[in-house]
CSV table of C-alpha atoms (C1' of nucleotides) in Angstrom, one decimal:
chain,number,residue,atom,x,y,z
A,87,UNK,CA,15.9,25.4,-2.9
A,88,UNK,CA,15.8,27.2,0.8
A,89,UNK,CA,17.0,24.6,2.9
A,90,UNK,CA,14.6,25.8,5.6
A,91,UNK,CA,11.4,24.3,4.0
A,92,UNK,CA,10.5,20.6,4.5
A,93,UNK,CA,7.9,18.0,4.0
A,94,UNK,CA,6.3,17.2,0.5
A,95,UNK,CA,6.0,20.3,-0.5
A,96,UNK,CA,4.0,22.0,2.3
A,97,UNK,CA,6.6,24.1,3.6
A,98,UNK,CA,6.5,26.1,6.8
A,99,UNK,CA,8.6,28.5,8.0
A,100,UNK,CA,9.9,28.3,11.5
A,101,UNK,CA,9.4,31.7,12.9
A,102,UNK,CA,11.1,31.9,16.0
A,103,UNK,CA,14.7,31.0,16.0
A,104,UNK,CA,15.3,29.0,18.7
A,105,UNK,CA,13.0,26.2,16.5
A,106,UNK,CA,15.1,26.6,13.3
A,107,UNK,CA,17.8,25.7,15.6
A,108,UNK,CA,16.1,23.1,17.0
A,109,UNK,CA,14.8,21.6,14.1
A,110,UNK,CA,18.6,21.6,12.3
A,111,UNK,CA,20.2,19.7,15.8
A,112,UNK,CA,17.0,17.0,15.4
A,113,UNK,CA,17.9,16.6,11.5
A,114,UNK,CA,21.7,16.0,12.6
A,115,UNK,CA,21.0,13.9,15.2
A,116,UNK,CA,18.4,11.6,13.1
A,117,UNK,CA,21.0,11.4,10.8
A,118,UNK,CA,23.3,10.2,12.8
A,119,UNK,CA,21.3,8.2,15.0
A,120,UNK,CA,20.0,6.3,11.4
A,121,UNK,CA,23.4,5.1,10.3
A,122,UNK,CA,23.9,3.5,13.8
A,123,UNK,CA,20.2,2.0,14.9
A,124,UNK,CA,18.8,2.4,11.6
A,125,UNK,CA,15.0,4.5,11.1
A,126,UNK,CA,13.5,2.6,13.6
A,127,UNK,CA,15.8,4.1,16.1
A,128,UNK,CA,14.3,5.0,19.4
A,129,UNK,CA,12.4,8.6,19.3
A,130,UNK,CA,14.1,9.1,23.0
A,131,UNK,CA,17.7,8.5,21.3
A,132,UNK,CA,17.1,11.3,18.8
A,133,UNK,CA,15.8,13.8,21.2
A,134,UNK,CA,18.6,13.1,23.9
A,135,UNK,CA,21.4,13.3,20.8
A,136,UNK,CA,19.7,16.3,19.3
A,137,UNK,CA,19.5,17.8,23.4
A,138,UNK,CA,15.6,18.4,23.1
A,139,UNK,CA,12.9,16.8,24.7
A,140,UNK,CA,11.1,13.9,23.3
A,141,UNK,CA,7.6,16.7,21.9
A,142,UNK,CA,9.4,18.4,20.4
A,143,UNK,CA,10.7,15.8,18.0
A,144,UNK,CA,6.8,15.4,17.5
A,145,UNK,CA,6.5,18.9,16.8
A,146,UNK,CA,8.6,19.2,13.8
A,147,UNK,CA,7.8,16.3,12.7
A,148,UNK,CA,4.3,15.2,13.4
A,149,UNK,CA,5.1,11.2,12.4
A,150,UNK,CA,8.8,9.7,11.9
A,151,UNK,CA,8.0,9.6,8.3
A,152,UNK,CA,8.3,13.7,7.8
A,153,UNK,CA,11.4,13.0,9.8
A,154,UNK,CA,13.2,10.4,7.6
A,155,UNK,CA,11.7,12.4,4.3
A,156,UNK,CA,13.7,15.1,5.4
A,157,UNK,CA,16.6,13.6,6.6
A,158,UNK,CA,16.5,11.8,3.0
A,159,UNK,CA,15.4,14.4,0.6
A,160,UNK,CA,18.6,16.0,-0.4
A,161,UNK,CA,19.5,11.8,-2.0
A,162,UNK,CA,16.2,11.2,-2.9
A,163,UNK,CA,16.4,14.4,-5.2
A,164,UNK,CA,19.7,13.0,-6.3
A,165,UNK,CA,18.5,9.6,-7.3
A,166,UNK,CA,15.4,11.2,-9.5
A,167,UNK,CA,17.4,13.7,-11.1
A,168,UNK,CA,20.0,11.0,-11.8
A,169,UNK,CA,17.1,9.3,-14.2
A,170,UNK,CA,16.9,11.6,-17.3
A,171,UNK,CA,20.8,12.3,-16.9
A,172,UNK,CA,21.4,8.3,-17.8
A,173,UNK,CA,18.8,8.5,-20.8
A,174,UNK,CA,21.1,11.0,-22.1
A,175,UNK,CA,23.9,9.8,-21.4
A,176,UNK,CA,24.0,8.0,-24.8
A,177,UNK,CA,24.2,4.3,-23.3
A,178,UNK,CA,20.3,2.4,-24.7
A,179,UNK,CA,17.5,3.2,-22.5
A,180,UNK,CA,17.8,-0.7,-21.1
A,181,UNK,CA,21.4,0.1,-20.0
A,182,UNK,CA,20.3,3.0,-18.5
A,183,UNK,CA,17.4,1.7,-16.7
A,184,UNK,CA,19.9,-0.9,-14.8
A,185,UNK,CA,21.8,1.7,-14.1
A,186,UNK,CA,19.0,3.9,-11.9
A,187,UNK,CA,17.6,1.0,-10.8
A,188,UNK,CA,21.5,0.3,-9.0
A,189,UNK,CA,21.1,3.9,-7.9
A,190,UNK,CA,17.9,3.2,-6.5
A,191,UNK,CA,19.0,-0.3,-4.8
A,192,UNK,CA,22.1,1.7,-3.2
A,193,UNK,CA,20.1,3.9,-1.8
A,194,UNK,CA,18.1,2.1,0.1
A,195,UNK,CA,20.5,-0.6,1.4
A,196,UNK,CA,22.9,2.1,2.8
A,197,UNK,CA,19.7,3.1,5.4
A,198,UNK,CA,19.8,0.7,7.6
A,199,UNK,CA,15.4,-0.7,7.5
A,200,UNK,CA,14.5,2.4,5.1
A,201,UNK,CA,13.0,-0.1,2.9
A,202,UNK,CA,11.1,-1.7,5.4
A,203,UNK,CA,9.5,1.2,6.6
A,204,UNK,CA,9.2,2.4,2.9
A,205,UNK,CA,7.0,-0.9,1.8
A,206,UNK,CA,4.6,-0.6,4.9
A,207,UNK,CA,1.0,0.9,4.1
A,208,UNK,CA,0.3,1.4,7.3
A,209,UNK,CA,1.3,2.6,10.4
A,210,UNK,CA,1.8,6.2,9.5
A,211,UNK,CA,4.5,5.5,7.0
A,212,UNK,CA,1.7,6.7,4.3
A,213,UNK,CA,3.6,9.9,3.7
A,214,UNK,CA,6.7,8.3,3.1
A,215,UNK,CA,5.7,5.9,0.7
A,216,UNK,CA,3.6,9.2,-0.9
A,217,UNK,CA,6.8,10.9,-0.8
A,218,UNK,CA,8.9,8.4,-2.6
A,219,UNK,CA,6.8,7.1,-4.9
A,220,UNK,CA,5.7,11.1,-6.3
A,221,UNK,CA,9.0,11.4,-6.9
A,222,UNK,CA,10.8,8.6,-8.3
A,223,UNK,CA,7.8,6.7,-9.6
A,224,UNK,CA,7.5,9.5,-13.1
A,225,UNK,CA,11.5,9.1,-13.4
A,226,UNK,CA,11.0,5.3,-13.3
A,227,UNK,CA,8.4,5.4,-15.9
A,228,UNK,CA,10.3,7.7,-18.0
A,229,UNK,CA,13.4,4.9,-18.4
A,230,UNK,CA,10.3,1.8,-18.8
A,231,UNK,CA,8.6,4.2,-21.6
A,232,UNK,CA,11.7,4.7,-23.0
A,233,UNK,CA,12.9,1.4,-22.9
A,234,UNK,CA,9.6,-0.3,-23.7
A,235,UNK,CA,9.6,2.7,-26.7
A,236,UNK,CA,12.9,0.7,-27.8
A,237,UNK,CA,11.6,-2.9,-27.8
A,238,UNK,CA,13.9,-3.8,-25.7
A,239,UNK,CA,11.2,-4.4,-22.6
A,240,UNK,CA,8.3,-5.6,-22.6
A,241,UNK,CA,5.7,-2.6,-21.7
A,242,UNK,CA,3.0,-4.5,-19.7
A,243,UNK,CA,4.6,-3.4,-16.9
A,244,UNK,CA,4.0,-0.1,-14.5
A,245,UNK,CA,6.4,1.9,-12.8
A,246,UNK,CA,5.1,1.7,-10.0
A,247,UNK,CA,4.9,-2.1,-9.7
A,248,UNK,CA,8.5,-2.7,-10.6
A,249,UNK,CA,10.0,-0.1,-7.6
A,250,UNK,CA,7.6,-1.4,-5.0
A,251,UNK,CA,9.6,-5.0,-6.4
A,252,UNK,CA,12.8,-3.5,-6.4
A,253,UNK,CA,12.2,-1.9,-3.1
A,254,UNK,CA,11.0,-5.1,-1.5
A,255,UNK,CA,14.1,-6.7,-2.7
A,256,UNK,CA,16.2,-4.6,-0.9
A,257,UNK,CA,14.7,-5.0,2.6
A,258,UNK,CA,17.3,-6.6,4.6
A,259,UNK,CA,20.0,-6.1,2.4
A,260,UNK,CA,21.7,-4.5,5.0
A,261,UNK,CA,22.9,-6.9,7.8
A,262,UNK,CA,23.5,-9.8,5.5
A,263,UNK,CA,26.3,-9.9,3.6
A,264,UNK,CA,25.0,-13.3,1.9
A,265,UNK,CA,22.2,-11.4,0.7
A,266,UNK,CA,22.8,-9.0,-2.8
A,267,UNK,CA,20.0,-7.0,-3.6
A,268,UNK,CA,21.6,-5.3,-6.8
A,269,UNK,CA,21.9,-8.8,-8.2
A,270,UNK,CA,18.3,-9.9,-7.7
A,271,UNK,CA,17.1,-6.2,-8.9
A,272,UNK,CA,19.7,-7.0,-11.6
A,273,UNK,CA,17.8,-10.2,-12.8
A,274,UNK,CA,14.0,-9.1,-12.0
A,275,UNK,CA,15.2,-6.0,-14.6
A,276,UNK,CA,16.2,-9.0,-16.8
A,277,UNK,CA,13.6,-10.3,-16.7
A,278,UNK,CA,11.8,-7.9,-18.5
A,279,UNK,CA,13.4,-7.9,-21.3
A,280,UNK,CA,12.0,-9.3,-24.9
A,281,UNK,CA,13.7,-11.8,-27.2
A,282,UNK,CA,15.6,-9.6,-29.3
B,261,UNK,CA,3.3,-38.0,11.7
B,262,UNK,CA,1.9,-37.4,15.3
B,263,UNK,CA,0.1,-34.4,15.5
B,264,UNK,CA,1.3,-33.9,19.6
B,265,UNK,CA,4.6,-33.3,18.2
B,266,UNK,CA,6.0,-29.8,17.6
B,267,UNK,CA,9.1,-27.6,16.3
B,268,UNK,CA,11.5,-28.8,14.4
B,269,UNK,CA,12.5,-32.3,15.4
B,270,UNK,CA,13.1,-32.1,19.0
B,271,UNK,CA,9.5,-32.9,20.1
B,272,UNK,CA,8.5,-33.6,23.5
B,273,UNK,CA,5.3,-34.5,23.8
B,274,UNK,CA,3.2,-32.6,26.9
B,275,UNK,CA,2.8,-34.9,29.8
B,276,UNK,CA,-0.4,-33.4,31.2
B,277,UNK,CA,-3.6,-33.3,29.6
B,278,UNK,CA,-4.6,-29.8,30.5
B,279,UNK,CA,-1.2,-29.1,29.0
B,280,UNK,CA,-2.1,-30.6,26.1
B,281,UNK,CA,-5.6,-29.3,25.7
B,282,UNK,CA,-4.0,-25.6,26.2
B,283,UNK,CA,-1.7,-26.4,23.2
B,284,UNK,CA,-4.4,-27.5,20.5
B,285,UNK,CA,-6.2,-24.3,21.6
B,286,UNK,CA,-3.2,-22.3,21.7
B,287,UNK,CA,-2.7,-23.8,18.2
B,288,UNK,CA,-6.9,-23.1,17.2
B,289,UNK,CA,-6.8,-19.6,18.6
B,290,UNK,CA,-3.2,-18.3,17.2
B,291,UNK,CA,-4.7,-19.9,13.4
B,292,UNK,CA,-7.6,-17.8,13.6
B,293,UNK,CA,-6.2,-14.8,15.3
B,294,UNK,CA,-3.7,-15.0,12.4
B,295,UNK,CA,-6.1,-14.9,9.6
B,296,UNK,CA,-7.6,-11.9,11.0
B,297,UNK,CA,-4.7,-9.9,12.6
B,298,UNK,CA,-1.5,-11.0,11.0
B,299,UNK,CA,1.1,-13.0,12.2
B,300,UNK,CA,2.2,-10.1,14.4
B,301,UNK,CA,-0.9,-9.9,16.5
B,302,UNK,CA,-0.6,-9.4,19.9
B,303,UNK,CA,0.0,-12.1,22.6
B,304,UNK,CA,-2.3,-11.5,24.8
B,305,UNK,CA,-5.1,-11.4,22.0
B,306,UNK,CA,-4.3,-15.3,21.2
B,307,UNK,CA,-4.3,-16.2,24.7
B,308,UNK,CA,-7.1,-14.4,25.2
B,309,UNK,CA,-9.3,-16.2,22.2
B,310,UNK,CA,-7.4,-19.5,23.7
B,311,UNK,CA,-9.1,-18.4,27.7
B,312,UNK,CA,-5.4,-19.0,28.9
B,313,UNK,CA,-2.9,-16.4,30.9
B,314,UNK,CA,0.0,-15.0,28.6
B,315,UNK,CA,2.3,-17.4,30.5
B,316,UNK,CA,1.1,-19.9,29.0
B,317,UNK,CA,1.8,-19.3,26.0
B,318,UNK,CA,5.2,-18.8,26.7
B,319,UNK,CA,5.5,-22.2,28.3
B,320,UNK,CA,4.5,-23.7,25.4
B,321,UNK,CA,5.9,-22.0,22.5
B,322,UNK,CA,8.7,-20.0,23.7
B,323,UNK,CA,9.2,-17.5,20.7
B,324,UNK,CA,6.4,-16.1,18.4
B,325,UNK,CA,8.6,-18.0,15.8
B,326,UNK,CA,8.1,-21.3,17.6
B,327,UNK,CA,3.8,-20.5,17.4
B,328,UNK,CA,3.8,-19.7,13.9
B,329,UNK,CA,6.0,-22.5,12.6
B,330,UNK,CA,3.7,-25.0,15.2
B,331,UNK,CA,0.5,-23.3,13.0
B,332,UNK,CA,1.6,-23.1,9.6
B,333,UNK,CA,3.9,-26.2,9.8
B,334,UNK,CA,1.3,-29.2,7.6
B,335,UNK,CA,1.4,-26.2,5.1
B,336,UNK,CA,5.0,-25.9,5.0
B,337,UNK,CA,5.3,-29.6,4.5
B,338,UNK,CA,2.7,-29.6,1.5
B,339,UNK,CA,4.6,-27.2,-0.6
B,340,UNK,CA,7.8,-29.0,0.1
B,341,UNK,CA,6.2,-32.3,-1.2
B,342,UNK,CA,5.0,-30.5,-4.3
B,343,UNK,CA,8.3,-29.9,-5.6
B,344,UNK,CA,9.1,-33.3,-6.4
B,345,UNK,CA,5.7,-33.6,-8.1
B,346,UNK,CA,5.9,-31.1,-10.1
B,347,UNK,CA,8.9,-32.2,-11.3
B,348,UNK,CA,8.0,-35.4,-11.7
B,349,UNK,CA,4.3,-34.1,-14.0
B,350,UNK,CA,6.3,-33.8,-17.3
B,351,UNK,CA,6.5,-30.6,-18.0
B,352,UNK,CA,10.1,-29.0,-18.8
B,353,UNK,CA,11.8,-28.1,-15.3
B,354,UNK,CA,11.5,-24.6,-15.6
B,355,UNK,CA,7.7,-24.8,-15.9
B,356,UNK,CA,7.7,-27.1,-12.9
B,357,UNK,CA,10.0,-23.9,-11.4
B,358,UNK,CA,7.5,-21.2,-11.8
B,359,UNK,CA,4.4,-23.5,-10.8
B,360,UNK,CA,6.3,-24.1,-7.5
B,361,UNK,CA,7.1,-20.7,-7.0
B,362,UNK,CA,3.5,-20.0,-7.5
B,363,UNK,CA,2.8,-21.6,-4.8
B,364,UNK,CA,4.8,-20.7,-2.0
B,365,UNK,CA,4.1,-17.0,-3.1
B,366,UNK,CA,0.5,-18.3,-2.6
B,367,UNK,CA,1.4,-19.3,0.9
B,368,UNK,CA,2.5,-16.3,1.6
B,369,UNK,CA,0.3,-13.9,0.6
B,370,UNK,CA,-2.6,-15.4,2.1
B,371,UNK,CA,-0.9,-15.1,5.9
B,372,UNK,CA,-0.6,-11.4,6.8
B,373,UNK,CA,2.7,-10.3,7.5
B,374,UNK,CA,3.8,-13.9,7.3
B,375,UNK,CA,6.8,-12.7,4.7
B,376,UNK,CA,7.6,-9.7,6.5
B,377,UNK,CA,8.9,-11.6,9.6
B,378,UNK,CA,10.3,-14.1,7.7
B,379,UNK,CA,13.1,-11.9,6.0
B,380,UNK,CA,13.9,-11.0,9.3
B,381,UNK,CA,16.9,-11.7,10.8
B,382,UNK,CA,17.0,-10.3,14.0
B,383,UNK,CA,13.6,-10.2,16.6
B,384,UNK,CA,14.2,-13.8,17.8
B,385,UNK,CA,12.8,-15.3,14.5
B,386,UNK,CA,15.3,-17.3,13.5
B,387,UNK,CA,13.8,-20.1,14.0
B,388,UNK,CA,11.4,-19.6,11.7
B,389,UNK,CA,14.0,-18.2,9.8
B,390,UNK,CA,15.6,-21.3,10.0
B,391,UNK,CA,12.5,-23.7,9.7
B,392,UNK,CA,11.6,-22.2,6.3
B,393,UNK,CA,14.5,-22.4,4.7
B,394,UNK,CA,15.9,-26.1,5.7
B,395,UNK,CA,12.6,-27.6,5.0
B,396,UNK,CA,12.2,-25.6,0.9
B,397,UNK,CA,15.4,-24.9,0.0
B,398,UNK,CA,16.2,-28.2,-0.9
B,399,UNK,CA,13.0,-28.2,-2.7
B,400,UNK,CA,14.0,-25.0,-4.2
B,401,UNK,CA,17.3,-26.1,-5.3
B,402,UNK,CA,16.2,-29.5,-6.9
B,403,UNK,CA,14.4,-27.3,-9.2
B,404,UNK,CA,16.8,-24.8,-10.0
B,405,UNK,CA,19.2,-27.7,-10.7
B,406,UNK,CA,17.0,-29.0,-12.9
B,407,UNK,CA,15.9,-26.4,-15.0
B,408,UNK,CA,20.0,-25.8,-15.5
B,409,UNK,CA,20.7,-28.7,-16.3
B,410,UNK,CA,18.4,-28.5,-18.9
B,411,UNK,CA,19.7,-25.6,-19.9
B,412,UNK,CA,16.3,-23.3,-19.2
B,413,UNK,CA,18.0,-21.1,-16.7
B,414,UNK,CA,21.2,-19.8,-16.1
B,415,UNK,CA,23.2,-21.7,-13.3
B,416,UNK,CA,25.0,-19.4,-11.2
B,417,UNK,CA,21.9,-18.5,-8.6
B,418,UNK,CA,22.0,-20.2,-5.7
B,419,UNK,CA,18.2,-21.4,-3.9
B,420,UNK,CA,18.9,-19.6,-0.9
B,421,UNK,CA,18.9,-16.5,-2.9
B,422,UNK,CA,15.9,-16.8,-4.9
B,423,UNK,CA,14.1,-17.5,-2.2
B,424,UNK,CA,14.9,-14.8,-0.2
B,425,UNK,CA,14.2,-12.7,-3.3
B,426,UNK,CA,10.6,-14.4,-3.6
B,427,UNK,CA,9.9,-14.0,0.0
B,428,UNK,CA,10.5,-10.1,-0.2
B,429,UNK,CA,8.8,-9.8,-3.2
B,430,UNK,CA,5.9,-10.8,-1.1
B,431,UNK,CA,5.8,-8.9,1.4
B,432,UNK,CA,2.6,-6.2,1.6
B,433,UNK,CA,1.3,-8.4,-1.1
B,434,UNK,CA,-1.6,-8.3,1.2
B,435,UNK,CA,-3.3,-5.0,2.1
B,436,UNK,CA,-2.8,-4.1,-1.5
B,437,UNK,CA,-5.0,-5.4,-4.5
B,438,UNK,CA,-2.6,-3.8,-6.7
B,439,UNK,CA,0.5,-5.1,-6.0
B,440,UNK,CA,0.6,-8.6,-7.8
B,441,UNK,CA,3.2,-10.7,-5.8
B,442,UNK,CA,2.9,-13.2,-8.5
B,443,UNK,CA,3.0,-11.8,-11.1
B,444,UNK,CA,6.7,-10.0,-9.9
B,445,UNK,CA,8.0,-13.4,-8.7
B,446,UNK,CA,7.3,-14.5,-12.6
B,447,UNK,CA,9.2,-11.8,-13.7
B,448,UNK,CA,12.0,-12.9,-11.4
B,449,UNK,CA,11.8,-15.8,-12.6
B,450,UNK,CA,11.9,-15.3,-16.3
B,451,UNK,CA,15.0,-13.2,-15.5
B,452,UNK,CA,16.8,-16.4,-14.8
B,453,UNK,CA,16.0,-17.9,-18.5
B,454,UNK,CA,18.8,-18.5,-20.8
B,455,UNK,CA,18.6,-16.8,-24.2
B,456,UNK,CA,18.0,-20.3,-25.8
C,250,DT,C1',15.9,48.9,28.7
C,251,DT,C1',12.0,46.8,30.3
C,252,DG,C1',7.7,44.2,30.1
C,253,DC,C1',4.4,41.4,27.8
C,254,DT,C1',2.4,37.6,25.0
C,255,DA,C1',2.5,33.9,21.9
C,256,DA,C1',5.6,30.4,20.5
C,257,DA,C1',8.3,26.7,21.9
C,258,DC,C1',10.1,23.8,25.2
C,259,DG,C1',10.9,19.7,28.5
C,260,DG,C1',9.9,15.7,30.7
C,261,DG,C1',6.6,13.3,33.0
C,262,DA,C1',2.1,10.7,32.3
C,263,DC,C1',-0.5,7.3,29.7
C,264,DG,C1',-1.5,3.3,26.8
C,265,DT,C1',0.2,-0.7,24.4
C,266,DT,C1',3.1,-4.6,23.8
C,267,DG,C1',6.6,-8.3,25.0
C,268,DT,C1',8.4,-10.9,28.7
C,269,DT,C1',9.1,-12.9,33.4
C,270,DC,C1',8.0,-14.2,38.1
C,271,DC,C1',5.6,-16.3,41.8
C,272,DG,C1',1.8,-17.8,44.5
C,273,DT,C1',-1.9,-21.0,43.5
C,274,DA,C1',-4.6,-24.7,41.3
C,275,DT,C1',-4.7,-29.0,39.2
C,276,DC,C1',-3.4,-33.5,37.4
C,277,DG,C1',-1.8,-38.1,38.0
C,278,DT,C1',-0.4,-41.4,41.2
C,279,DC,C1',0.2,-44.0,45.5
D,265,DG,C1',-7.6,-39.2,50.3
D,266,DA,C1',-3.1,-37.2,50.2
D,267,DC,C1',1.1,-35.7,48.1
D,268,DG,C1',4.5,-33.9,44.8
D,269,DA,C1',5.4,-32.3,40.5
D,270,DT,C1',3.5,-29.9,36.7
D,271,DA,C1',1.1,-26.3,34.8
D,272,DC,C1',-1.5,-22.2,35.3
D,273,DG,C1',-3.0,-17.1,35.6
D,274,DG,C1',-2.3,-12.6,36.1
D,275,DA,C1',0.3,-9.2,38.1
D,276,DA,C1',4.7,-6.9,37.6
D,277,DC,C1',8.4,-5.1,34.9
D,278,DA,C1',10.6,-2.9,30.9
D,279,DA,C1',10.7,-0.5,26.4
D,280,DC,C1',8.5,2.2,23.3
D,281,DG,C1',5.3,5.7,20.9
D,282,DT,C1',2.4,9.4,21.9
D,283,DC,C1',0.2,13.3,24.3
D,284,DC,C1',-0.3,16.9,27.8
D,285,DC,C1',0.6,20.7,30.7
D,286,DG,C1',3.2,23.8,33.5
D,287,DT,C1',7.4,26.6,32.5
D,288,DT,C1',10.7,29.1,29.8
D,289,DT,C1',12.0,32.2,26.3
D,290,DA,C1',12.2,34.8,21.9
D,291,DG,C1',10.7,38.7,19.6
D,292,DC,C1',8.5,43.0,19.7
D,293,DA,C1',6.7,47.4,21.4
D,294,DA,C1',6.7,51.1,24.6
DNA sequence: TTGCTAAACGGGACGTTGTTCCGTATCGTC
DNA sequence: GACGATACGGAACAACGTCCCGTTTAGCAA
């Protein structure tokens, strides 16, 4: 994959060089700026650390959801990718669902209010939550199939319902340490389980 | 219980009537301005409905947290009071459980954005942080003592946690038919159960 | 190398929101 | 009716997201 495309798919080019350049300091200083003040940082803080003005954050990224998609892609590849490789890693398909779900959950604790933002339907956040759920949602419902395939699940249940859950649990994970979102995900998976 | 009385314990009770005419409107306006804007609704839009200055409702409610707690507080004391009862109905405790969880998913969901600044830690809503959780926790844990002790549920989960859980399984439960808030917190729940 | 044009830039302007301050109006009492 | 404390209103301030416009610069052609 060129690493100069971004977005969902609807890659353009930079042409001139100066932007490529540009666009590379915003996506290290986003970064950055994330892990300190979380994605809700301050657009002003990224443009001063990335040593751009504040439009043209706006112009590379239109809303600070294409921002964050591409500050998070490379993981977010990692995490769906991560899905088949557990199926076949020989553990059953329940064992290997935990296992992504933990994935998942470790994700989005590490960045600091992702899953806040991620869970919000509005707001201009819609291309996020497209983002995320296009990709991961068909790797989640590849473990529930296979799972549900086993009898070890119960297969009422859609993809797509359980990672918006699992996603909810982890918002606020972050900033308190009382709070364990892998062992609530942990026991929602649980509870999906039949009786034998 | 008086009705002039506010917050949690530490009432004082307004020594001017205009002062306390502004409160029961600031009290009218914020409930409806809630229903139809979410709990995050702008200040001056509920002092507006209430024909007061912003000011106002400063002086009398000196956080958002303080407002929403003042508004959804006879609520609040309801679902606490039906945990005892359902206790007390005859079913086994872990029925009583999941009917009381129910319900204060219920609540929940039916006041926009209501569980979103809950979770939060930060924002100056501990209060209502704080009001939440001393008044149903208790009610929480009397529950998820009893269902272990009858050896429903597995005992190592403390009420703080599950409720936290709950709550951010709520969140954006509105503003989305499909997500089923409920139905999520019951699959929470029967994650707790004990294999017999 | 030099000059031109479209692309890209910077930062200031604007609108929205939370919060505070201060001069003014009102209530309750003497 | 007058007075002091209480409460009020709205303007003022600060922080933020967003947009606009005059200026700069990269890339290309002569």
């Amino acid at each position: 994959m060129n690493d100069d495309d971004r977005g969902a798919g609807r890659a353009v080019r930079p042409r001139r060089a100066d932007a490529r350049r540009n666009e590379k300091a915003l996506l290290d200083a986003a970064a950055a700026v994330f892990v300190t003040s979380g994605v809700d940082a301050p657009v002003r803080d990224i443009a001063a650390k990335a040593g751009v003005g504040t439009a043209t954050i706006y112009r590379h990224f239109p809303t600070r959801a294409d921002l964050i998609i591409a500050v998070y892609r490379h993981q977010v590849e990692a995490c769906a990718e991560a899905g088949p490789a557990l199926l076949a890693a020989g553990e059953t398909p329940y064992a290997a669902l935990g296992r992504w779900i933990d994935l998942f959950v470790d994700f989005l604790v590490t960045k600091h209010g992702l899953a806040a933002v991620l869970r919000s339907d509005s707001g201009g956040f819609e291309t996020l939550h497209a983002y995320f759920l296009d990709r991961l949602v068909p790797v989640c419902a590849e473990l529930l199939d296979a799972a549900a395939a086993a009898g070890e699940i119960r297969s009422d249940i859609e993809a797509i319902e359980l990672m918006r859950g699992v996603g909810n649990l982890c918002i606020g994970a972050d900033s308190d340490p009382r709070y364990d979102a892998r062992r609530l995900a942990g026991i929602l998976i649980a509870g999906l389980r039949l009786p034998r």
